[in-house]
Coordinates of C-alpha atoms in Angstrom, one line a residue:
X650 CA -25.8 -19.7 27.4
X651 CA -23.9 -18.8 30.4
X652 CA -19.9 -18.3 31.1
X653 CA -20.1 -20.1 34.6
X654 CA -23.4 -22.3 34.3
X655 CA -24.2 -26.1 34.5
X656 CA -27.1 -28.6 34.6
X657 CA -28.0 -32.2 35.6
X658 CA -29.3 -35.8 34.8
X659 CA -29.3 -39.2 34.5
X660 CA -30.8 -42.4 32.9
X661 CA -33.9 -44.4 33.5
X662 CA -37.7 -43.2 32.5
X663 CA -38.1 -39.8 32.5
X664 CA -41.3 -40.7 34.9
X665 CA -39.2 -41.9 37.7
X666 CA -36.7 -39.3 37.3
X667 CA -39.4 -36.4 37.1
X668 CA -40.2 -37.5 41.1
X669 CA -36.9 -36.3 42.2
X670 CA -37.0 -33.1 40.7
X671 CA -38.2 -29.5 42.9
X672 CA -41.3 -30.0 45.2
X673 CA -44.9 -30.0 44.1
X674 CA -46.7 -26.5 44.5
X675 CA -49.9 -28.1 44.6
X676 CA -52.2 -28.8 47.5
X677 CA -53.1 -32.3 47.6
X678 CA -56.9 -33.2 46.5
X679 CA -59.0 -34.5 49.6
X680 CA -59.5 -38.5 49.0
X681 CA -63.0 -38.5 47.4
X682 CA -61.8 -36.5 44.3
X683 CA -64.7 -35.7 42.1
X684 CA -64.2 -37.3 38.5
X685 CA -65.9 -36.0 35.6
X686 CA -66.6 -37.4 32.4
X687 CA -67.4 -41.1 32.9
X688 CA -70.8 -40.9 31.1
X689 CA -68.3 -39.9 27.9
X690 CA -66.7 -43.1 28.4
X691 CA -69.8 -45.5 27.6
X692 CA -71.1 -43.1 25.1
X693 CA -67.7 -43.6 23.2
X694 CA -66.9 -47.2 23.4
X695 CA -63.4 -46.1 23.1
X696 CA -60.5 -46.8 24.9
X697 CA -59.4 -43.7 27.0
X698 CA -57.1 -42.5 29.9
X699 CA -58.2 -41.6 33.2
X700 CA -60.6 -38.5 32.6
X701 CA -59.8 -35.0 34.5
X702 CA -59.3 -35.2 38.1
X703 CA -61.2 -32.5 39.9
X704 CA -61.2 -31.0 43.2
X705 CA -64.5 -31.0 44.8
X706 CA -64.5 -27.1 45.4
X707 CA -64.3 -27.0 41.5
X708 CA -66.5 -29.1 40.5
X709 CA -69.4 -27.3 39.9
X710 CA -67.7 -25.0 38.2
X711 CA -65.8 -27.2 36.0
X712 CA -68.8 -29.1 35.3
X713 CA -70.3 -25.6 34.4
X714 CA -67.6 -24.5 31.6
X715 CA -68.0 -28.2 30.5
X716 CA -71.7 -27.7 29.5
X717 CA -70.8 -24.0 28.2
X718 CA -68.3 -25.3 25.5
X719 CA -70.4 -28.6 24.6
X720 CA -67.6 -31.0 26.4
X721 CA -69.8 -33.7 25.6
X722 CA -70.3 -33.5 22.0
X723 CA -66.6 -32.5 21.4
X724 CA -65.6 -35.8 23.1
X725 CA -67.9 -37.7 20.6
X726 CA -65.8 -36.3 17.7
X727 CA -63.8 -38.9 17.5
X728 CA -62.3 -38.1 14.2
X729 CA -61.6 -34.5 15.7
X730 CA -61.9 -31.1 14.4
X731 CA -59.9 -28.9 12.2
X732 CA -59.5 -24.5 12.3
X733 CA -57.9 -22.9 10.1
X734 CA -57.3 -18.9 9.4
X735 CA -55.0 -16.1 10.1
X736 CA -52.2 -15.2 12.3
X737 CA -51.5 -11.4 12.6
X738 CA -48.4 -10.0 14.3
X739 CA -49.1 -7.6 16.8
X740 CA -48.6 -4.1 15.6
X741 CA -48.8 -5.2 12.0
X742 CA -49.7 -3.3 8.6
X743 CA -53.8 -3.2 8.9
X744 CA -53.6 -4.4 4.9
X745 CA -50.8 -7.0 6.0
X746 CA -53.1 -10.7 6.0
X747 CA -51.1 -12.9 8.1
X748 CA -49.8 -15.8 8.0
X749 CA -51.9 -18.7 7.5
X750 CA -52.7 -21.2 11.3
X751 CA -54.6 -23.8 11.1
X752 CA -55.5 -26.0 14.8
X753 CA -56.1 -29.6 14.8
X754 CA -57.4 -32.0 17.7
X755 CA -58.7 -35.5 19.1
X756 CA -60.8 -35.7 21.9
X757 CA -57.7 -38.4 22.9
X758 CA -55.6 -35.1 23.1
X759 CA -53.8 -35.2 20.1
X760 CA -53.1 -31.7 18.5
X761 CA -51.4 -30.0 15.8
X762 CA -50.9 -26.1 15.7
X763 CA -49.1 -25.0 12.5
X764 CA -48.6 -21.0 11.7
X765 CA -47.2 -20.0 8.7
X766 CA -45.1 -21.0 5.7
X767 CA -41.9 -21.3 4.1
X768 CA -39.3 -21.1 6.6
X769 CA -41.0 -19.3 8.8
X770 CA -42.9 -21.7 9.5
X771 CA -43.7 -23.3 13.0
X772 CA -45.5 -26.8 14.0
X773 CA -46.2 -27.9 17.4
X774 CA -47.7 -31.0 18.1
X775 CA -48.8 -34.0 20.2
X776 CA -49.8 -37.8 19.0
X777 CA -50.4 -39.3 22.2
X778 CA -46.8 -39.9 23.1
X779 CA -44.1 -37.1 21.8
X780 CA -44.7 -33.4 21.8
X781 CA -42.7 -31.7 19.3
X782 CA -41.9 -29.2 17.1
X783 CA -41.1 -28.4 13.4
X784 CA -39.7 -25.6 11.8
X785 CA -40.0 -24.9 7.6
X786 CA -36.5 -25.1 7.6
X787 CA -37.2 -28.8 8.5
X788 CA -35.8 -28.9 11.5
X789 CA -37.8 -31.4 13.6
X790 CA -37.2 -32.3 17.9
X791 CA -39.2 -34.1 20.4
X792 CA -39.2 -32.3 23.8
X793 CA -38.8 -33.1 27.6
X794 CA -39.2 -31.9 30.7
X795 CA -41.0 -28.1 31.1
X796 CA -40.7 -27.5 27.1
X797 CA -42.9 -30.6 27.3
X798 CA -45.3 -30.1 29.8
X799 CA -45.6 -26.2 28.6
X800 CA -46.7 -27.5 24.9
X801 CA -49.0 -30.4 26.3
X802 CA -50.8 -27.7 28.9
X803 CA -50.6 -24.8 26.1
X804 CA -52.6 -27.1 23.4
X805 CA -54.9 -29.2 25.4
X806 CA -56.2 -25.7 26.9
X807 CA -56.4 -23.8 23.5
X808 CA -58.4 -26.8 21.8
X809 CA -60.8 -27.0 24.8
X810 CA -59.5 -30.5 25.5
X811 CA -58.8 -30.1 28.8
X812 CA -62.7 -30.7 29.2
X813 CA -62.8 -34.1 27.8
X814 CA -61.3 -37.2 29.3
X815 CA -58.4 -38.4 27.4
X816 CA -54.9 -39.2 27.9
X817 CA -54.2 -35.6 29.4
X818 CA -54.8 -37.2 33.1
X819 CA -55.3 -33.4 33.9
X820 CA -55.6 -31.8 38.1
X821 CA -58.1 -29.0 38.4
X822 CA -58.8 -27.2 41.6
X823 CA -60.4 -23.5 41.9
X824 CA -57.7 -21.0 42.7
X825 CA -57.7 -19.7 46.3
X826 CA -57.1 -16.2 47.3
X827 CA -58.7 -14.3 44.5
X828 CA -60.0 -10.8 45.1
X829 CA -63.7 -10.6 45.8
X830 CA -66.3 -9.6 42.5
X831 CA -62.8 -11.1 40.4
X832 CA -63.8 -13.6 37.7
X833 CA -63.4 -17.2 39.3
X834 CA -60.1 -19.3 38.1
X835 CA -58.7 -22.6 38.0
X836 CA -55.5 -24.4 38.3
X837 CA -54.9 -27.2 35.9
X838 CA -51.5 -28.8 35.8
X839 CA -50.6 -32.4 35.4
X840 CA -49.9 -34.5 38.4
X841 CA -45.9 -34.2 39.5
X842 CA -45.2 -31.9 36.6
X843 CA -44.5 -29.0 38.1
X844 CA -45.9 -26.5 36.1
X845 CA -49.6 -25.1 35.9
X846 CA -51.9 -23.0 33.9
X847 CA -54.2 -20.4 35.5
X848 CA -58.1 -20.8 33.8
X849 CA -60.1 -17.6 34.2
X850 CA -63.5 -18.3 34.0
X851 CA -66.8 -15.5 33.1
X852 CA -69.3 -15.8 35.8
X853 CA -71.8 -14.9 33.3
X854 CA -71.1 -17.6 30.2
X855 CA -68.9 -20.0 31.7
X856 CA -67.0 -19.6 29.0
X857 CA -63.1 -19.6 29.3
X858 CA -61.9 -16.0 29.5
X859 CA -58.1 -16.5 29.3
X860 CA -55.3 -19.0 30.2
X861 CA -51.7 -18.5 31.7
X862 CA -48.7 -20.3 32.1
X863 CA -45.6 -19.4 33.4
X864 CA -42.0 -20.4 33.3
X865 CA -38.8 -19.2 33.0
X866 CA -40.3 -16.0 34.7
X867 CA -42.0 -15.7 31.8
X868 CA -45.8 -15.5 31.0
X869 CA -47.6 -16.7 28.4
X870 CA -51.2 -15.7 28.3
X871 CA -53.7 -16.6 25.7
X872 CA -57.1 -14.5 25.7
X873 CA -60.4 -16.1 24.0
X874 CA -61.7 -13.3 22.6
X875 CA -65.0 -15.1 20.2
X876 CA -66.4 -18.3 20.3
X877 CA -68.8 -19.9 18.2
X878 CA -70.9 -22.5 17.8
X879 CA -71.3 -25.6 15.6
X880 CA -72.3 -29.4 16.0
X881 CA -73.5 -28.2 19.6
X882 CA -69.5 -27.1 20.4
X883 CA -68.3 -23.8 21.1
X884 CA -64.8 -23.2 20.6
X885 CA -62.8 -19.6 20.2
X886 CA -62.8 -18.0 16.5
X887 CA -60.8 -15.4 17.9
X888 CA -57.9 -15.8 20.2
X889 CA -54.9 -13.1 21.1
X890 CA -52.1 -14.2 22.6
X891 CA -49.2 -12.3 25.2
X892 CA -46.1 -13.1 26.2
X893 CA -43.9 -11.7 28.7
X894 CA -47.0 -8.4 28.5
X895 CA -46.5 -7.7 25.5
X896 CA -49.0 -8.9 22.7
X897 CA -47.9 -11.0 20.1
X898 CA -50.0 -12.7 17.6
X899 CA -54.1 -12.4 17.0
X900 CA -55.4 -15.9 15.5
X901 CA -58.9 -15.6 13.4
X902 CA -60.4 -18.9 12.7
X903 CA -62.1 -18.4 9.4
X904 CA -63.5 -22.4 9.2
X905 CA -64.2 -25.1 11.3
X906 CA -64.1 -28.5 9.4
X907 CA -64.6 -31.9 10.7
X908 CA -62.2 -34.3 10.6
X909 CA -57.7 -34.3 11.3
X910 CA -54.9 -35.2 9.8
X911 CA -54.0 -38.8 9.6
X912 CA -51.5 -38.7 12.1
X913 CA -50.0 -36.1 14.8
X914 CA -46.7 -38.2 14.9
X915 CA -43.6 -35.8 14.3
X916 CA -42.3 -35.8 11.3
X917 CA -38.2 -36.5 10.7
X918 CA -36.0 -33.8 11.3
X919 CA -33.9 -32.9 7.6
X920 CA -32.9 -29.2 7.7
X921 CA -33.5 -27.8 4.3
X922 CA -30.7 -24.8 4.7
X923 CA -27.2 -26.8 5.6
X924 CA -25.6 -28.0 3.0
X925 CA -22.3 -30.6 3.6
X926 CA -19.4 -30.9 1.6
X927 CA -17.8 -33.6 3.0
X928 CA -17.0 -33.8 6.8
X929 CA -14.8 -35.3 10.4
X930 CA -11.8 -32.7 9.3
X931 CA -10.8 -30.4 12.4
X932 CA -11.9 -27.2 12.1
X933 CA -10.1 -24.0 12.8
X934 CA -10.5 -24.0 16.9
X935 CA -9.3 -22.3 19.9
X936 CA -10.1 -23.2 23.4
X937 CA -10.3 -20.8 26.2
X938 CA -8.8 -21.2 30.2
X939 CA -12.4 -22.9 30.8
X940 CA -12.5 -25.2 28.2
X941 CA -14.6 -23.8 26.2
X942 CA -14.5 -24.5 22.2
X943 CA -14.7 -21.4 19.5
X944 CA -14.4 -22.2 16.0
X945 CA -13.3 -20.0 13.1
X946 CA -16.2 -19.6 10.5
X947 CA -17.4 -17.1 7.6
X948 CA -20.1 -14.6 7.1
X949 CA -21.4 -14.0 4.1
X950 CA -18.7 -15.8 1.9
X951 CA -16.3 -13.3 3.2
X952 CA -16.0 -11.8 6.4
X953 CA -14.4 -14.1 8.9
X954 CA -15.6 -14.6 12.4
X955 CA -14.9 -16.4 15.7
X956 CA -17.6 -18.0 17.5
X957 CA -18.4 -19.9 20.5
X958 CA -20.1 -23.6 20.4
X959 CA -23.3 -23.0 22.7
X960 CA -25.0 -25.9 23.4
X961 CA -27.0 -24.1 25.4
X962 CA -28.2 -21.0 23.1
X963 CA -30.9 -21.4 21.8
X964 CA -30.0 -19.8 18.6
X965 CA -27.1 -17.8 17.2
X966 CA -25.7 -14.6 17.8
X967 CA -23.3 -11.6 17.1
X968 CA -21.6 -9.0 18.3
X969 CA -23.3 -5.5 16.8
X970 CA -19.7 -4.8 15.3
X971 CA -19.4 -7.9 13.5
X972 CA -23.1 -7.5 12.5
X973 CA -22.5 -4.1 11.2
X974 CA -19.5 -4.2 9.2
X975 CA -21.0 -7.4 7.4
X976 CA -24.0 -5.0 6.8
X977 CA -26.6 -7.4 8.0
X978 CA -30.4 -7.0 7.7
X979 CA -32.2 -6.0 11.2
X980 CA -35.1 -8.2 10.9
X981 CA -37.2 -8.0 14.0
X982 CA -36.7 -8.7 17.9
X983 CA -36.9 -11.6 20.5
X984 CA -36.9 -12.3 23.9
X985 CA -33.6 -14.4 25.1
X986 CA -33.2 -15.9 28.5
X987 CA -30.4 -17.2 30.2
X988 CA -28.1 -17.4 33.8
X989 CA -28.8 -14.6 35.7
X990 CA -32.1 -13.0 33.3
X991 CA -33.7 -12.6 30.7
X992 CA -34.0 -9.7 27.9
X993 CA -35.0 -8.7 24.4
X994 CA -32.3 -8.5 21.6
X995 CA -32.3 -7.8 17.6
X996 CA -32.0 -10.4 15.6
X997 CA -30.0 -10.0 12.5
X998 CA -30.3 -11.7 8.8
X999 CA -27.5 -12.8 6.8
X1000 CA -27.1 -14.7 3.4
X1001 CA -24.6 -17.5 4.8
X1002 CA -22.4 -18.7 7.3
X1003 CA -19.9 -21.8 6.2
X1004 CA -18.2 -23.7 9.3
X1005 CA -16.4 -26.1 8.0
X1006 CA -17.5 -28.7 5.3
X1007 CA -21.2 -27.1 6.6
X1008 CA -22.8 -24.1 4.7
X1009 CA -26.2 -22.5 6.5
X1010 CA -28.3 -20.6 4.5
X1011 CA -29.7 -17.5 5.7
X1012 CA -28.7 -17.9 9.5
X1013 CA -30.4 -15.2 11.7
X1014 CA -27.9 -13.8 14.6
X1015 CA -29.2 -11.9 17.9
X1016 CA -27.1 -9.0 18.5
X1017 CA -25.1 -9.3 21.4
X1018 CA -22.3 -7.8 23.4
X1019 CA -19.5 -9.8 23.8
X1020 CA -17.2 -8.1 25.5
X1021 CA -17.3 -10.2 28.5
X1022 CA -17.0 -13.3 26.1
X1023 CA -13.6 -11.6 24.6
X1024 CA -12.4 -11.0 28.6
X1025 CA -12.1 -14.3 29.2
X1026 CA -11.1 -15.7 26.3
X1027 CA -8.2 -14.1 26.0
X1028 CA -9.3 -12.9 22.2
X1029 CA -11.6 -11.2 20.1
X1030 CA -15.2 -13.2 20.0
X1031 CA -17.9 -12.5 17.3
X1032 CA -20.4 -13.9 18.7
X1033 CA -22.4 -17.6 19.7
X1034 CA -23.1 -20.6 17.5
X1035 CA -26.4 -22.9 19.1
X1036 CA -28.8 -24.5 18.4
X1037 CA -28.7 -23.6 14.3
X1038 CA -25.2 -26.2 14.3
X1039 CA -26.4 -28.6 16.6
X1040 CA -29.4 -29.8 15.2
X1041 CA -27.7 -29.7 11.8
X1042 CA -24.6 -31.9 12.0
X1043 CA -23.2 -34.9 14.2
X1044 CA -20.3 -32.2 16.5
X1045 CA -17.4 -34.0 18.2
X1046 CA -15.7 -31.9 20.6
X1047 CA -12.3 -33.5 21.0
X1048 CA -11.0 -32.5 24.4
X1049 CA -7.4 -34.8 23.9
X1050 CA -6.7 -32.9 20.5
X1051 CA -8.3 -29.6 21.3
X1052 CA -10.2 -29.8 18.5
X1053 CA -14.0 -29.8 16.7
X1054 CA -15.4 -31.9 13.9
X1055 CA -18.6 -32.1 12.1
X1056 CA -20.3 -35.0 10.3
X1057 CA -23.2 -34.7 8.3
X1058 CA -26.2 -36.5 10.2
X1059 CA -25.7 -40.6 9.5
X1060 CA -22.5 -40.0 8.1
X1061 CA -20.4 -40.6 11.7
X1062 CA -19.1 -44.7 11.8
X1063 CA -17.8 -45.1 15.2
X1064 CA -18.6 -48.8 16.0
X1065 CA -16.6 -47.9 19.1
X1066 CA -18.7 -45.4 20.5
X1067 CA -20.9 -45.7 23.4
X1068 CA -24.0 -44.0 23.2
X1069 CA -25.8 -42.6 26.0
X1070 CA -29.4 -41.1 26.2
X1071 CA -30.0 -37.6 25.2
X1072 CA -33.3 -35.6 26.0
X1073 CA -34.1 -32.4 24.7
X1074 CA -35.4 -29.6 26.8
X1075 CA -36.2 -27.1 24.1
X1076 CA -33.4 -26.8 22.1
X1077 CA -30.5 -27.8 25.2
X1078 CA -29.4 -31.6 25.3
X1079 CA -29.7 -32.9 28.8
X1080 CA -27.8 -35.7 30.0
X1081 CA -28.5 -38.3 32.9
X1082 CA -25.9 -38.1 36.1
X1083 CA -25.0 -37.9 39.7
X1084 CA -23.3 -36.1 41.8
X1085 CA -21.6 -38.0 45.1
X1086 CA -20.5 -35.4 48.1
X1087 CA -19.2 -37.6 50.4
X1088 CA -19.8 -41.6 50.6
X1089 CA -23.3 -41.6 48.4
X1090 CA -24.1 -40.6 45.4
X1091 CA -27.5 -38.2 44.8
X1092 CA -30.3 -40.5 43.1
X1093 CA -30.7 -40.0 38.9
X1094 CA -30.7 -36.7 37.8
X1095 CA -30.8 -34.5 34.8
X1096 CA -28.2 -31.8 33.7
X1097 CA -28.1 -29.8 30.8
X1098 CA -24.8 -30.0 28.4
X1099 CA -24.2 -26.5 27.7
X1100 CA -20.9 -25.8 26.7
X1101 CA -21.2 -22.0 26.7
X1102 CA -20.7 -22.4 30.6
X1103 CA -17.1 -23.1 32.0
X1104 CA -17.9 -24.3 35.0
X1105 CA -17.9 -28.0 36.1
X1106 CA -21.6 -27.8 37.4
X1107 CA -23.4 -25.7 38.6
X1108 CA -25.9 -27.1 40.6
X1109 CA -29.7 -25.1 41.1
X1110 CA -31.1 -24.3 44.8
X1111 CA -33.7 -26.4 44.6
X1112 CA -31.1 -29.6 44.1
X1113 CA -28.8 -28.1 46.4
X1114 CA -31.4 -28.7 49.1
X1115 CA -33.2 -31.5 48.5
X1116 CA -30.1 -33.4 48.3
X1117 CA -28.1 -31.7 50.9
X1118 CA -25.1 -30.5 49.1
X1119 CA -24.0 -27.8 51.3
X1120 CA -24.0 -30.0 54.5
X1121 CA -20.4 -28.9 55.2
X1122 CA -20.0 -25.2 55.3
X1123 CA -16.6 -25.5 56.3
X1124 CA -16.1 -26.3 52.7
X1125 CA -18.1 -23.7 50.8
X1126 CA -16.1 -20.4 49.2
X1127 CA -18.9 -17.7 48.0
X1128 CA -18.2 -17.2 44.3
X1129 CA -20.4 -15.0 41.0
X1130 CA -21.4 -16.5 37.8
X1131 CA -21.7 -14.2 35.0
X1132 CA -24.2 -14.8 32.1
X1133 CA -25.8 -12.5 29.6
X1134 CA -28.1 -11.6 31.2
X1135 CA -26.5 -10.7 34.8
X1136 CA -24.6 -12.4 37.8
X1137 CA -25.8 -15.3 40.4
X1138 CA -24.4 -16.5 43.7
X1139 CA -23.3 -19.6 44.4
X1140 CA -20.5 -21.0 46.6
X1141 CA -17.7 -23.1 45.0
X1142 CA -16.9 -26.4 47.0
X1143 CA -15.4 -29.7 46.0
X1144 CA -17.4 -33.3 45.3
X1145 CA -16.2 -36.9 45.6
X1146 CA -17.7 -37.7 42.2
X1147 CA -19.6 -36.3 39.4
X1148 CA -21.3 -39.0 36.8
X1149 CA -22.3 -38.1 33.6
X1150 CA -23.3 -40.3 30.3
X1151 CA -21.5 -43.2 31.4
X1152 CA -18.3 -40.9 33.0
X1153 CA -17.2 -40.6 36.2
X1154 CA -14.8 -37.3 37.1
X1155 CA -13.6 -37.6 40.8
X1156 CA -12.6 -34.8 43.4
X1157 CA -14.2 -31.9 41.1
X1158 CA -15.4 -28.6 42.2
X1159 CA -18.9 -27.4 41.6
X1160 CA -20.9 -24.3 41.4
X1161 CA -24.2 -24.2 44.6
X1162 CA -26.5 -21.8 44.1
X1163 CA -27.1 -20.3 47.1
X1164 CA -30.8 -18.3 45.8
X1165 CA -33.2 -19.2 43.4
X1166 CA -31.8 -17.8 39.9
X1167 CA -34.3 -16.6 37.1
X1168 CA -34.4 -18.2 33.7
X1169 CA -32.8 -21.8 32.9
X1170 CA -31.2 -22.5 36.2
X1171 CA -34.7 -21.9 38.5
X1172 CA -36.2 -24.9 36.3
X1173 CA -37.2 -28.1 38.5
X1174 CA -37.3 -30.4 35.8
X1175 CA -33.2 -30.0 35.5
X1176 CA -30.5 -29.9 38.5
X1177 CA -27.9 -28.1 37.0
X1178 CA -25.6 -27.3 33.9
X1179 CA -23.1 -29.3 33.3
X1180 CA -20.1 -26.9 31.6
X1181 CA -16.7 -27.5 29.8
X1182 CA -14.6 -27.9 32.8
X1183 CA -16.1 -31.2 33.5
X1184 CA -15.2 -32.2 29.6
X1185 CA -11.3 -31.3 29.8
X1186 CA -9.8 -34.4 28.2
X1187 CA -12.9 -35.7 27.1
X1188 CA -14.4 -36.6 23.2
X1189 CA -18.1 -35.7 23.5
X1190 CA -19.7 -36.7 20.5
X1191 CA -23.1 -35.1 20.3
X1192 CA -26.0 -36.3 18.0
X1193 CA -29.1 -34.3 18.4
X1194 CA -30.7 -35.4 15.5
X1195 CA -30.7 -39.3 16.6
X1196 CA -31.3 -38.4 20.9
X1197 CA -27.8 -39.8 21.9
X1198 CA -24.3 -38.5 23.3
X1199 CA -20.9 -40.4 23.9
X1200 CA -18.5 -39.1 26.0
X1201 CA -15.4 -40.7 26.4

């Protein structure tokens, strides 16, 4: 969510378009790269990707850990292996159990990690083609771009997979620089994805000490504190796992079966807590100076509040006065990120919230101050409405009438519509566009659709210069963009064209970053956010459930 942020995009494959995203931080290999694993490959008889490209400074040690862990035999598994125990929350009730985990792979790179139950349940997964994720509320969405390549990276390192050849097509060079007597480590990414995982290493087993990943600013890091063998395979029975420093979750892997599910493909997405009673009426809606859409809903059957459509939050949220005279449950904390930072906020519980024809059952809120939401509306806000709608109903945002609808998912009938691509970057639709400065248009890009910003777009530094935006100073006003979380510079300056899903808005201003901004907007995978501004006068039909948008 922001109140002056944007993002970018554009058809075609999601290869190609990945290519003209931010530069490459990796040092190119030398030509006679050192490729591991082809003795697996006529051992198998089975049809596999290219195996793990390794740089020759690496590949002793690579080939080291591989021998440590029992690559070999793992690879031979064809019909996988299964782990299943406990998840304990960090800081936990020593009698409190957990919730149960269980960790499936394929040699091929398929994975499933599912923690818990009920709806607090959580399933990431891979089958070859889509990563997603499932929530027990059954909420189901395939991902794209760094939410992608952080779940790919994240389960082919904690399965070990990243030793076998398989469809993970994985880069591994030893990391220079590190402090003499430190434990060696590597750098695995995936080639052009912009994104990498640190691999320490123990000089003494060869064993995998830890892993990290970053994005965002934020670190995940996931320490392998037991291993064990079976089948001539070591893999961790004991993992912890940190986030931003502070620790999260412990896993204990109390059995190792052989054998995997039937299939990693996702599963379909049918949320178990909205409810529709009908649908396509207006809702109660006010629009701010920017554009922006805020619709009346109610808490709890009674209380009612006004909240702004975010397609950019990744959840919900309220003000703390709204939370407390509705007496809602504090259930816990989160970390939130967004233009200008990131923070951690308390998350709320409540019994329902009805917008419209659509009732949610026990919606969770971060508590939030929205004072600087109220400032420029003009009125008193309550608080954000995200992801929880979004991925729930079919929302038409009518910018001619001013007004919001909802449709139950399948129930929308618009023969006339035209339907453009929509990829998912965690929970934010992104949209495929360009943006034309002068007399030539930028090649495809990606932007996110996040109407909590008002801005046109707001366009990140990386894009900025590798497409030469600011070529013209003469043209270039310095301007702030306030988020949640904090303000960013950018200079305001005026376009030929912007394209977006199939529309073309001429002689618009934009937002140019002029530094690199933390959270959403440093991301190379996206160019910008594309706000409400650039939707005045538009119908924007959003349908997350189905990957498409029309606007009109």
């Amino acid at each position: 969510m922001s109140s002056g942020g944007a993002r970018a995009g554009l058809g075609g494959p999601v290869r190609s378009v990945l290519r003209e995203a931010g530069p490459s931080r990796r040092r190119p290999f030398p030509r006679d790269r050192a490729w591991l694993g082809l003795a697996c490959l006529a051992l198998c008889g089975c049809e596999v990707r290219p195996p793990v490209r390794v740089d020759p400074d690496a590949a002793s040690l690579v080939e080291a850990v591989r021998r440590a862990v029992g690559a070999e035999a793992l690879f031979e598994a064809r019909e996988g292996v299964t782990l299943a125990g406990r998840r304990l929350r960090a800081g936990a009730d020593p009698d409190d159990e957990g919730r149960p985990i269980v960790l499936s792979a394929r040699p091929n790179g398929d994975f499933l990690l599912a923690s818990g139950s009920g709806g607090g349940a959580l399933t990431r997964g891979f089958d070859g083609q889509d990563a997603w994720v499932a929530t027990g509320r059954g909420v189901a969405r395939t991902l794209a771009f760094g939410a992608r390549e952080v779940q790919l990276l994240d389960g082919w390192l904690r399965a070990q997979l990243w030793l076998v050849p398989g469809a993970q097509g994985l880069d591994v060079e030893l990391e220079r620089g590190t402090e003499p007597g430190a434990p060696p480590t590597l750098r695995v990414a995936r080639p052009d994805a912009h994104l990498f995982a640190r691999v320490t290493i123990d000089p003494a087993t060869k064993l995998p000490l830890e892993y990290a990943i970053e994005r965002h600013g934020a670190v995940r890091r996931v320490a392998f504190e037991e291993w064990t063998e079976e089948g001539g395979v070591l893999l961790p029975a004991r993992t912890a796992e940190w986030y931003d420093g502070e620790l999260t979750f412990e896993d204990v892997y109390l059995r190792r079966t052989p054998g995997s599910p039937p299939t990693f493909a996702p599963p379909a997405s049918r949320p178990e807590d909205a409810e529709f009673t009908g649908g396509g009426a207006p809702l109660p809606t006010r629009q701010d100076p920017g554009g922006r859409y805020y619709v009346r809903a109610t808490l709890n059957g009674e209380r009612p509040v006004w909240l702004l459509l975010d397609t950019g939050f990744g959840s919900s949220a309220l003000s703390a006065r709204a939370g407390a005279e509705a007496g809602l449950e504090t259930i816990g904390s989160a970390r939130l990120s967004g233009v200008g930072g990131a923070g951690r906020r308390t998350f709320l519980a409540a019994a329902s919230l009805r917008v419209g024809p659509l009732e949610l059952a026990d919606p969770h809120f971060a508590a939030i101050d929205t004072a600087h939401l109220s400032a420029r509306a003009g009125f008193e806000v309550d608080g954000i409405l995200g992801a929880p709608l979004f991925e729930r109903a079919v929302v038409v945002l009518d910018g001619r009438a001013g007004a919001v609808s909802l449709f139950p998912p399948g129930a929308l009938r618009a023969e006339d519509v035209r339907w453009s691509r929509l990829l998912v970057d965690g929970t934010a639709p992104c949209v495929a566009g360009t943006v034309r400065p002068g007399t030539v248009s930028t090649p495809p890009l990606w932007f996110r659709l996040d109407t909590g910003s008002d801005d046109t777009l707001t366009v990140a530094r990386w894009a900025v210069r590798r497409h030469d935006l600011a070529a013209d100073r003469t043209r270039l006003r310095p301007t702030q963009l306030a988020g949640l979380f904090g303000l960013v510079d950018g200079w305001r300056t005026k376009v030929a064209a912007l394209e977006f899903g199939g529309t073309t808005r001429r002689g618009v201003e934009v937002t140019l970053l002029t530094g690199e901004a933390p959270g959403p907007l440093a991301d190379p995978w996206i160019a910008g956010n594309l706000g409400t501004r650039a939707l005045v006068g538009l119908r924007v039909v959003l349908d997350l459930a189905r990957g498409r948008v029309a606007i009109d």
